Amino acid sequence: MDLKGIQSALRERDFDAWLFYDHHHRDPIAYRVLGLREDVMVTRRWFYVIPDEGEPRKLVHRIEAGHLDSLPGEKQMYSAWPELWEKLKSMLAPYELIAMQYSPNNLVPYIGLVDAGTVELIRSFGKDIVSSGDLVARFEAAWSEEQIQTHFAARDALVRSQHGFQLLPQLRPGGVHLLFAAKIW
């Protein structure tokens, strides 16, 4: 996770914080941006808030208390709904404008991963929620230098190919479909 980069991007956009939330692996973006293992069982809600300045904070269920231990920040735990609401409200108290994996009117479904009930809960604390779409584009959807080099290597291999792309018919039930196949030497 690029904590300093995320905090800088939050300040550039005048966002107070980026709130990550998951339950049953519903938000793969959170796992990739935060660098969390995706192979662990998640049956309880967790929250991780990165402020524009200062230390992040975690809120996890006592049954799955170790889920965010690889991340920096103070950890709080909850057991029941009333305790979750109280601690989440307290954790978010310093922030007004909070980015989440939310898409107004679900215009970008790839980003709209937080359920409506969680959005309503955060808003009930008097918080304004904005889309994290620009942040996701910067910290998750952008290619690394290694990925860029791999892309260029694939391009160069295609350019060197004697035949490049050729159009091949493929018979399938219901008609003929066209398939592009690359021959790379």
mmCIF file with all atom_site columns, C-alpha atoms in Angstrom:
data_model
loop_
_atom_site.group_PDB
_atom_site.id
_atom_site.type_symbol
_atom_site.label_atom_id
_atom_site.label_alt_id
_atom_site.label_comp_id
_atom_site.label_asym_id
_atom_site.label_entity_id
_atom_site.label_seq_id
_atom_site.pdbx_PDB_ins_code
_atom_site.Cartn_x
_atom_site.Cartn_y
_atom_site.Cartn_z
_atom_site.occupancy
_atom_site.B_iso_or_equiv
_atom_site.pdbx_formal_charge
_atom_site.auth_seq_id
_atom_site.auth_comp_id
_atom_site.auth_asym_id
_atom_site.auth_atom_id
_atom_site.pdbx_PDB_model_num
ATOM 1   C CA . MET A 1 1   ? 0.000   0.000   0.000   1.00 0.00 ? 1   MET A CA 1
ATOM 2   C CA . ASP A 1 2   ? 1.232   3.453   -0.916  1.00 0.00 ? 2   ASP A CA 1
ATOM 3   C CA . LEU A 1 3   ? 0.065   5.301   2.210   1.00 0.00 ? 3   LEU A CA 1
ATOM 4   C CA . LYS A 1 4   ? 1.902   8.564   1.492   1.00 0.00 ? 4   LYS A CA 1
ATOM 5   C CA . GLY A 1 5   ? 0.691   8.569   -2.107  1.00 0.00 ? 5   GLY A CA 1
ATOM 6   C CA . ILE A 1 6   ? -2.906  7.924   -1.052  1.00 0.00 ? 6   ILE A CA 1
ATOM 7   C CA . GLN A 1 7   ? -2.783  10.690  1.547   1.00 0.00 ? 7   GLN A CA 1
ATOM 8   C CA . SER A 1 8   ? -1.320  13.100  -0.990  1.00 0.00 ? 8   SER A CA 1
ATOM 9   C CA . ALA A 1 9   ? -4.062  12.217  -3.496  1.00 0.00 ? 9   ALA A CA 1
ATOM 10  C CA . LEU A 1 10  ? -6.718  12.762  -0.825  1.00 0.00 ? 10  LEU A CA 1
ATOM 11  C CA . ARG A 1 11  ? -5.345  16.245  -0.124  1.00 0.00 ? 11  ARG A CA 1
ATOM 12  C CA . GLU A 1 12  ? -5.203  17.044  -3.861  1.00 0.00 ? 12  GLU A CA 1
ATOM 13  C CA . ARG A 1 13  ? -8.935  16.299  -4.085  1.00 0.00 ? 13  ARG A CA 1
ATOM 14  C CA . ASP A 1 14  ? -9.864  17.920  -0.764  1.00 0.00 ? 14  ASP A CA 1
ATOM 15  C CA . PHE A 1 15  ? -11.143 14.570  0.564   1.00 0.00 ? 15  PHE A CA 1
ATOM 16  C CA . ASP A 1 16  ? -10.810 14.071  4.304   1.00 0.00 ? 16  ASP A CA 1
ATOM 17  C CA . ALA A 1 17  ? -10.414 10.287  4.151   1.00 0.00 ? 17  ALA A CA 1
ATOM 18  C CA . TRP A 1 18  ? -10.786 7.094   2.131   1.00 0.00 ? 18  TRP A CA 1
ATOM 19  C CA . LEU A 1 19  ? -12.898 4.492   3.911   1.00 0.00 ? 19  LEU A CA 1
ATOM 20  C CA . PHE A 1 20  ? -12.434 0.864   2.914   1.00 0.00 ? 20  PHE A CA 1
ATOM 21  C CA . TYR A 1 21  ? -15.059 -1.656  3.925   1.00 0.00 ? 21  TYR A CA 1
ATOM 22  C CA . ASP A 1 22  ? -15.581 -5.314  3.222   1.00 0.00 ? 22  ASP A CA 1
ATOM 23  C CA . HIS A 1 23  ? -17.789 -8.251  4.113   1.00 0.00 ? 23  HIS A CA 1
ATOM 24  C CA . HIS A 1 24  ? -17.457 -11.644 2.382   1.00 0.00 ? 24  HIS A CA 1
ATOM 25  C CA . HIS A 1 25  ? -14.903 -10.339 -0.165  1.00 0.00 ? 25  HIS A CA 1
ATOM 26  C CA . ARG A 1 26  ? -17.383 -7.983  -1.837  1.00 0.00 ? 26  ARG A CA 1
ATOM 27  C CA . ASP A 1 27  ? -14.707 -5.368  -2.545  1.00 0.00 ? 27  ASP A CA 1
ATOM 28  C CA . PRO A 1 28  ? -11.705 -6.754  -4.453  1.00 0.00 ? 28  PRO A CA 1
ATOM 29  C CA . ILE A 1 29  ? -10.462 -3.198  -4.981  1.00 0.00 ? 29  ILE A CA 1
ATOM 30  C CA . ALA A 1 30  ? -9.843  -2.838  -1.240  1.00 0.00 ? 30  ALA A CA 1
ATOM 31  C CA . TYR A 1 31  ? -7.700  -5.972  -1.180  1.00 0.00 ? 31  TYR A CA 1
ATOM 32  C CA . ARG A 1 32  ? -5.578  -4.852  -4.112  1.00 0.00 ? 32  ARG A CA 1
ATOM 33  C CA . VAL A 1 33  ? -5.123  -1.225  -3.035  1.00 0.00 ? 33  VAL A CA 1
ATOM 34  C CA . LEU A 1 34  ? -4.342  -2.173  0.561   1.00 0.00 ? 34  LEU A CA 1
ATOM 35  C CA . GLY A 1 35  ? -2.213  -5.188  -0.382  1.00 0.00 ? 35  GLY A CA 1
ATOM 36  C CA . LEU A 1 36  ? -4.312  -7.609  1.659   1.00 0.00 ? 36  LEU A CA 1
ATOM 37  C CA . ARG A 1 37  ? -4.355  -11.350 1.124   1.00 0.00 ? 37  ARG A CA 1
ATOM 38  C CA . GLU A 1 38  ? -7.451  -12.369 -0.792  1.00 0.00 ? 38  GLU A CA 1
ATOM 39  C CA . ASP A 1 39  ? -7.425  -16.017 0.285   1.00 0.00 ? 39  ASP A CA 1
ATOM 40  C CA . VAL A 1 40  ? -8.557  -15.499 3.883   1.00 0.00 ? 40  VAL A CA 1
ATOM 41  C CA . MET A 1 41  ? -12.102 -16.189 5.018   1.00 0.00 ? 41  MET A CA 1
ATOM 42  C CA . VAL A 1 42  ? -14.018 -13.003 5.763   1.00 0.00 ? 42  VAL A CA 1
ATOM 43  C CA . THR A 1 43  ? -17.365 -13.539 7.470   1.00 0.00 ? 43  THR A CA 1
ATOM 44  C CA . ARG A 1 44  ? -17.475 -10.317 9.485   1.00 0.00 ? 44  ARG A CA 1
ATOM 45  C CA . ARG A 1 45  ? -17.364 -6.674  8.447   1.00 0.00 ? 45  ARG A CA 1
ATOM 46  C CA . TRP A 1 46  ? -14.136 -4.714  8.646   1.00 0.00 ? 46  TRP A CA 1
ATOM 47  C CA . PHE A 1 47  ? -13.404 -1.024  8.079   1.00 0.00 ? 47  PHE A CA 1
ATOM 48  C CA . TYR A 1 48  ? -10.118 0.738   7.379   1.00 0.00 ? 48  TYR A CA 1
ATOM 49  C CA . VAL A 1 49  ? -9.915  4.515   7.126   1.00 0.00 ? 49  VAL A CA 1
ATOM 50  C CA . ILE A 1 50  ? -6.973  6.374   5.630   1.00 0.00 ? 50  ILE A CA 1
ATOM 51  C CA . PRO A 1 51  ? -7.083  10.074  6.553   1.00 0.00 ? 51  PRO A CA 1
ATOM 52  C CA . ASP A 1 52  ? -5.574  12.793  4.393   1.00 0.00 ? 52  ASP A CA 1
ATOM 53  C CA . GLU A 1 53  ? -3.017  13.232  7.194   1.00 0.00 ? 53  GLU A CA 1
ATOM 54  C CA . GLY A 1 54  ? -2.056  11.105  10.155  1.00 0.00 ? 54  GLY A CA 1
ATOM 55  C CA . GLU A 1 55  ? -2.376  7.450   11.032  1.00 0.00 ? 55  GLU A CA 1
ATOM 56  C CA . PRO A 1 56  ? -5.001  5.135   9.508   1.00 0.00 ? 56  PRO A CA 1
ATOM 57  C CA . ARG A 1 57  ? -7.461  3.338   11.796  1.00 0.00 ? 57  ARG A CA 1
ATOM 58  C CA . LYS A 1 58  ? -8.977  -0.144  11.712  1.00 0.00 ? 58  LYS A CA 1
ATOM 59  C CA . LEU A 1 59  ? -12.244 -1.577  12.965  1.00 0.00 ? 59  LEU A CA 1
ATOM 60  C CA . VAL A 1 60  ? -12.563 -5.366  12.951  1.00 0.00 ? 60  VAL A CA 1
ATOM 61  C CA . HIS A 1 61  ? -14.800 -7.981  14.536  1.00 0.00 ? 61  HIS A CA 1
ATOM 62  C CA . ARG A 1 62  ? -13.354 -9.785  17.540  1.00 0.00 ? 62  ARG A CA 1
ATOM 63  C CA . ILE A 1 63  ? -13.840 -13.152 15.829  1.00 0.00 ? 63  ILE A CA 1
ATOM 64  C CA . GLU A 1 64  ? -11.661 -12.062 12.893  1.00 0.00 ? 64  GLU A CA 1
ATOM 65  C CA . ALA A 1 65  ? -9.457  -9.626  14.778  1.00 0.00 ? 65  ALA A CA 1
ATOM 66  C CA . GLY A 1 66  ? -6.314  -10.276 12.727  1.00 0.00 ? 66  GLY A CA 1
ATOM 67  C CA . HIS A 1 67  ? -7.602  -9.463  9.244   1.00 0.00 ? 67  HIS A CA 1
ATOM 68  C CA . LEU A 1 68  ? -6.004  -6.019  9.025   1.00 0.00 ? 68  LEU A CA 1
ATOM 69  C CA . ASP A 1 69  ? -2.909  -6.683  11.126  1.00 0.00 ? 69  ASP A CA 1
ATOM 70  C CA . SER A 1 70  ? -0.636  -6.288  8.089   1.00 0.00 ? 70  SER A CA 1
ATOM 71  C CA . LEU A 1 71  ? -1.726  -2.648  7.776   1.00 0.00 ? 71  LEU A CA 1
ATOM 72  C CA . PRO A 1 72  ? -0.525  0.315   9.806   1.00 0.00 ? 72  PRO A CA 1
ATOM 73  C CA . GLY A 1 73  ? -2.832  2.013   12.262  1.00 0.00 ? 73  GLY A CA 1
ATOM 74  C CA . GLU A 1 74  ? -4.651  1.703   15.544  1.00 0.00 ? 74  GLU A CA 1
ATOM 75  C CA . LYS A 1 75  ? -7.040  -1.236  15.800  1.00 0.00 ? 75  LYS A CA 1
ATOM 76  C CA . GLN A 1 76  ? -10.414 -1.282  17.500  1.00 0.00 ? 76  GLN A CA 1
ATOM 77  C CA . MET A 1 77  ? -12.680 -4.318  17.786  1.00 0.00 ? 77  MET A CA 1
ATOM 78  C CA . TYR A 1 78  ? -16.418 -4.825  17.994  1.00 0.00 ? 78  TYR A CA 1
ATOM 79  C CA . SER A 1 79  ? -18.771 -7.728  18.659  1.00 0.00 ? 79  SER A CA 1
ATOM 80  C CA . ALA A 1 80  ? -22.356 -6.552  18.213  1.00 0.00 ? 80  ALA A CA 1
ATOM 81  C CA . TRP A 1 81  ? -24.143 -4.028  16.002  1.00 0.00 ? 81  TRP A CA 1
ATOM 82  C CA . PRO A 1 82  ? -24.481 -1.297  18.643  1.00 0.00 ? 82  PRO A CA 1
ATOM 83  C CA . GLU A 1 83  ? -20.754 -1.482  19.353  1.00 0.00 ? 83  GLU A CA 1
ATOM 84  C CA . LEU A 1 84  ? -19.941 -1.461  15.609  1.00 0.00 ? 84  LEU A CA 1
ATOM 85  C CA . TRP A 1 85  ? -22.050 1.659   15.049  1.00 0.00 ? 85  TRP A CA 1
ATOM 86  C CA . GLU A 1 86  ? -20.603 3.449   18.075  1.00 0.00 ? 86  GLU A CA 1
ATOM 87  C CA . LYS A 1 87  ? -16.971 2.697   17.189  1.00 0.00 ? 87  LYS A CA 1
ATOM 88  C CA . LEU A 1 88  ? -17.420 3.398   13.490  1.00 0.00 ? 88  LEU A CA 1
ATOM 89  C CA . LYS A 1 89  ? -19.078 6.734   14.235  1.00 0.00 ? 89  LYS A CA 1
ATOM 90  C CA . SER A 1 90  ? -16.212 7.619   16.582  1.00 0.00 ? 90  SER A CA 1
ATOM 91  C CA . MET A 1 91  ? -13.584 6.490   14.065  1.00 0.00 ? 91  MET A CA 1
ATOM 92  C CA . LEU A 1 92  ? -15.108 8.713   11.371  1.00 0.00 ? 92  LEU A CA 1
ATOM 93  C CA . ALA A 1 93  ? -15.838 11.704  13.637  1.00 0.00 ? 93  ALA A CA 1
ATOM 94  C CA . PRO A 1 94  ? -12.913 13.854  12.405  1.00 0.00 ? 94  PRO A CA 1
ATOM 95  C CA . TYR A 1 95  ? -13.875 13.510  8.733   1.00 0.00 ? 95  TYR A CA 1
ATOM 96  C CA . GLU A 1 96  ? -16.648 15.099  6.692   1.00 0.00 ? 96  GLU A CA 1
ATOM 97  C CA . LEU A 1 97  ? -15.918 14.229  3.039   1.00 0.00 ? 97  LEU A CA 1
ATOM 98  C CA . ILE A 1 98  ? -15.189 10.507  2.757   1.00 0.00 ? 98  ILE A CA 1
ATOM 99  C CA . ALA A 1 99  ? -14.304 8.569   -0.387  1.00 0.00 ? 99  ALA A CA 1
ATOM 100 C CA . MET A 1 100 ? -15.658 5.046   -0.692  1.00 0.00 ? 100 MET A CA 1
ATOM 101 C CA . GLN A 1 101 ? -16.090 2.478   -3.476  1.00 0.00 ? 101 GLN A CA 1
ATOM 102 C CA . TYR A 1 102 ? -19.351 4.190   -4.348  1.00 0.00 ? 102 TYR A CA 1
ATOM 103 C CA . SER A 1 103 ? -20.671 5.317   -7.717  1.00 0.00 ? 103 SER A CA 1
ATOM 104 C CA . PRO A 1 104 ? -23.474 7.914   -7.816  1.00 0.00 ? 104 PRO A CA 1
ATOM 105 C CA . ASN A 1 105 ? -26.435 6.390   -9.647  1.00 0.00 ? 105 ASN A CA 1
ATOM 106 C CA . ASN A 1 106 ? -24.201 3.332   -10.166 1.00 0.00 ? 106 ASN A CA 1
ATOM 107 C CA . LEU A 1 107 ? -22.771 4.971   -13.297 1.00 0.00 ? 107 LEU A CA 1
ATOM 108 C CA . VAL A 1 108 ? -19.531 2.996   -12.888 1.00 0.00 ? 108 VAL A CA 1
ATOM 109 C CA . PRO A 1 109 ? -20.544 -0.438  -11.540 1.00 0.00 ? 109 PRO A CA 1
ATOM 110 C CA . TYR A 1 110 ? -16.876 -1.454  -11.208 1.00 0.00 ? 110 TYR A CA 1
ATOM 111 C CA . ILE A 1 111 ? -16.551 1.189   -8.476  1.00 0.00 ? 111 ILE A CA 1
ATOM 112 C CA . GLY A 1 112 ? -20.018 0.821   -6.897  1.00 0.00 ? 112 GLY A CA 1
ATOM 113 C CA . LEU A 1 113 ? -19.136 -1.966  -4.468  1.00 0.00 ? 113 LEU A CA 1
ATOM 114 C CA . VAL A 1 114 ? -20.339 -0.610  -1.124  1.00 0.00 ? 114 VAL A CA 1
ATOM 115 C CA . ASP A 1 115 ? -23.897 -1.707  -0.371  1.00 0.00 ? 115 ASP A CA 1
ATOM 116 C CA . ALA A 1 116 ? -26.651 0.886   0.066   1.00 0.00 ? 116 ALA A CA 1
ATOM 117 C CA . GLY A 1 117 ? -27.138 0.028   3.742   1.00 0.00 ? 117 GLY A CA 1
ATOM 118 C CA . THR A 1 118 ? -23.517 0.835   4.558   1.00 0.00 ? 118 THR A CA 1
ATOM 119 C CA . VAL A 1 119 ? -23.751 4.089   2.595   1.00 0.00 ? 119 VAL A CA 1
ATOM 120 C CA . GLU A 1 120 ? -26.892 4.962   4.585   1.00 0.00 ? 120 GLU A CA 1
ATOM 121 C CA . LEU A 1 121 ? -25.141 4.129   7.860   1.00 0.00 ? 121 LEU A CA 1
ATOM 122 C CA . ILE A 1 122 ? -22.164 6.380   7.094   1.00 0.00 ? 122 ILE A CA 1
ATOM 123 C CA . ARG A 1 123 ? -24.486 9.167   5.962   1.00 0.00 ? 123 ARG A CA 1
ATOM 124 C CA . SER A 1 124 ? -26.488 8.786   9.199   1.00 0.00 ? 124 SER A CA 1
ATOM 125 C CA . PHE A 1 125 ? -23.319 9.927   10.973  1.00 0.00 ? 125 PHE A CA 1
ATOM 126 C CA . GLY A 1 126 ? -23.566 13.223  9.045   1.00 0.00 ? 126 GLY A CA 1
ATOM 127 C CA . LYS A 1 127 ? -20.845 12.312  6.538   1.00 0.00 ? 127 LYS A CA 1
ATOM 128 C CA . ASP A 1 128 ? -20.717 13.110  2.837   1.00 0.00 ? 128 ASP A CA 1
ATOM 129 C CA . ILE A 1 129 ? -19.667 10.180  0.668   1.00 0.00 ? 129 ILE A CA 1
ATOM 130 C CA . VAL A 1 130 ? -17.907 10.704  -2.649  1.00 0.00 ? 130 VAL A CA 1
ATOM 131 C CA . SER A 1 131 ? -16.743 8.206   -5.231  1.00 0.00 ? 131 SER A CA 1
ATOM 132 C CA . SER A 1 132 ? -13.251 6.789   -4.901  1.00 0.00 ? 132 SER A CA 1
ATOM 133 C CA . GLY A 1 133 ? -13.162 6.292   -8.675  1.00 0.00 ? 133 GLY A CA 1
ATOM 134 C CA . ASP A 1 134 ? -10.291 8.713   -9.332  1.00 0.00 ? 134 ASP A CA 1
ATOM 135 C CA . LEU A 1 135 ? -8.320  7.230   -6.456  1.00 0.00 ? 135 LEU A CA 1
ATOM 136 C CA . VAL A 1 136 ? -8.927  3.694   -7.722  1.00 0.00 ? 136 VAL A CA 1
ATOM 137 C CA . ALA A 1 137 ? -7.786  4.751   -11.188 1.00 0.00 ? 137 ALA A CA 1
ATOM 138 C CA . ARG A 1 138 ? -4.549  6.025   -9.702  1.00 0.00 ? 138 ARG A CA 1
ATOM 139 C CA . PHE A 1 139 ? -3.760  3.289   -7.167  1.00 0.00 ? 139 PHE A CA 1
ATOM 140 C CA . GLU A 1 140 ? -5.330  0.166   -8.622  1.00 0.00 ? 140 GLU A CA 1
ATOM 141 C CA . ALA A 1 141 ? -6.170  0.561   -12.291 1.00 0.00 ? 141 ALA A CA 1
ATOM 142 C CA . ALA A 1 142 ? -2.898  2.182   -13.374 1.00 0.00 ? 142 ALA A CA 1
ATOM 143 C CA . TRP A 1 143 ? -0.188  -0.038  -14.789 1.00 0.00 ? 143 TRP A CA 1
ATOM 144 C CA . SER A 1 144 ? 3.091   -0.490  -12.964 1.00 0.00 ? 144 SER A CA 1
ATOM 145 C CA . GLU A 1 145 ? 6.361   0.067   -14.818 1.00 0.00 ? 145 GLU A CA 1
ATOM 146 C CA . GLU A 1 146 ? 6.730   -3.721  -15.123 1.00 0.00 ? 146 GLU A CA 1
ATOM 147 C CA . GLN A 1 147 ? 3.246   -4.052  -16.636 1.00 0.00 ? 147 GLN A CA 1
ATOM 148 C CA . ILE A 1 148 ? 3.997   -1.295  -19.142 1.00 0.00 ? 148 ILE A CA 1
ATOM 149 C CA . GLN A 1 149 ? 7.216   -3.034  -20.198 1.00 0.00 ? 149 GLN A CA 1
ATOM 150 C CA . THR A 1 150 ? 5.365   -6.340  -20.612 1.00 0.00 ? 150 THR A CA 1
ATOM 151 C CA . HIS A 1 151 ? 2.790   -4.575  -22.780 1.00 0.00 ? 151 HIS A CA 1
ATOM 152 C CA . PHE A 1 152 ? 5.494   -3.132  -25.008 1.00 0.00 ? 152 PHE A CA 1
ATOM 153 C CA . ALA A 1 153 ? 7.216   -6.521  -25.242 1.00 0.00 ? 153 ALA A CA 1
ATOM 154 C CA . ALA A 1 154 ? 3.956   -8.091  -26.441 1.00 0.00 ? 154 ALA A CA 1
ATOM 155 C CA . ARG A 1 155 ? 3.509   -5.278  -28.964 1.00 0.00 ? 155 ARG A CA 1
ATOM 156 C CA . ASP A 1 156 ? 7.047   -5.783  -30.261 1.00 0.00 ? 156 ASP A CA 1
ATOM 157 C CA . ALA A 1 157 ? 6.476   -9.533  -30.613 1.00 0.00 ? 157 ALA A CA 1
ATOM 158 C CA . LEU A 1 158 ? 3.378   -8.870  -32.713 1.00 0.00 ? 158 LEU A CA 1
ATOM 159 C CA . VAL A 1 159 ? 5.236   -6.393  -34.919 1.00 0.00 ? 159 VAL A CA 1
ATOM 160 C CA . ARG A 1 160 ? 7.952   -8.991  -35.507 1.00 0.00 ? 160 ARG A CA 1
ATOM 161 C CA . SER A 1 161 ? 5.389   -11.620 -36.386 1.00 0.00 ? 161 SER A CA 1
ATOM 162 C CA . GLN A 1 162 ? 5.456   -12.648 -40.053 1.00 0.00 ? 162 GLN A CA 1
ATOM 163 C CA . HIS A 1 163 ? 1.719   -12.968 -40.251 1.00 0.00 ? 163 HIS A CA 1
ATOM 164 C CA . GLY A 1 164 ? 0.403   -10.722 -37.485 1.00 0.00 ? 164 GLY A CA 1
ATOM 165 C CA . PHE A 1 165 ? -3.302  -11.149 -37.054 1.00 0.00 ? 165 PHE A CA 1
ATOM 166 C CA . GLN A 1 166 ? -5.321  -13.188 -39.464 1.00 0.00 ? 166 GLN A CA 1
ATOM 167 C CA . LEU A 1 167 ? -9.025  -13.611 -39.527 1.00 0.00 ? 167 LEU A CA 1
ATOM 168 C CA . LEU A 1 168 ? -10.111 -17.216 -39.075 1.00 0.00 ? 168 LEU A CA 1
ATOM 169 C CA . PRO A 1 169 ? -13.667 -18.500 -39.387 1.00 0.00 ? 169 PRO A CA 1
ATOM 170 C CA . GLN A 1 170 ? -14.836 -20.713 -36.573 1.00 0.00 ? 170 GLN A CA 1
ATOM 171 C CA . LEU A 1 171 ? -17.948 -22.835 -36.929 1.00 0.00 ? 171 LEU A CA 1
ATOM 172 C CA . ARG A 1 172 ? -20.208 -22.907 -33.916 1.00 0.00 ? 172 ARG A CA 1
ATOM 173 C CA . PRO A 1 173 ? -23.783 -24.052 -33.433 1.00 0.00 ? 173 PRO A CA 1
ATOM 174 C CA . GLY A 1 174 ? -26.021 -21.311 -34.693 1.00 0.00 ? 174 GLY A CA 1
ATOM 175 C CA . GLY A 1 175 ? -23.721 -19.873 -37.337 1.00 0.00 ? 175 GLY A CA 1
ATOM 176 C CA . VAL A 1 176 ? -20.231 -18.723 -38.203 1.00 0.00 ? 176 VAL A CA 1
ATOM 177 C CA . HIS A 1 177 ? -18.337 -16.511 -35.775 1.00 0.00 ? 177 HIS A CA 1
ATOM 178 C CA . LEU A 1 178 ? -15.034 -14.810 -36.450 1.00 0.00 ? 178 LEU A CA 1
ATOM 179 C CA . LEU A 1 179 ? -12.032 -15.242 -34.243 1.00 0.00 ? 179 LEU A CA 1
ATOM 180 C CA . PHE A 1 180 ? -8.779  -13.306 -34.265 1.00 0.00 ? 180 PHE A CA 1
ATOM 181 C CA . ALA A 1 181 ? -5.720  -15.447 -33.670 1.00 0.00 ? 181 ALA A CA 1
ATOM 182 C CA . ALA A 1 182 ? -2.150  -14.244 -33.407 1.00 0.00 ? 182 ALA A CA 1
ATOM 183 C CA . LYS A 1 183 ? 0.736   -16.244 -34.821 1.00 0.00 ? 183 LYS A CA 1
ATOM 184 C CA . ILE A 1 184 ? 3.901   -15.152 -33.083 1.00 0.00 ? 184 ILE A CA 1
ATOM 185 C CA . TRP A 1 185 ? 7.288   -16.447 -34.244 1.00 0.00 ? 185 TRP A CA 1
#
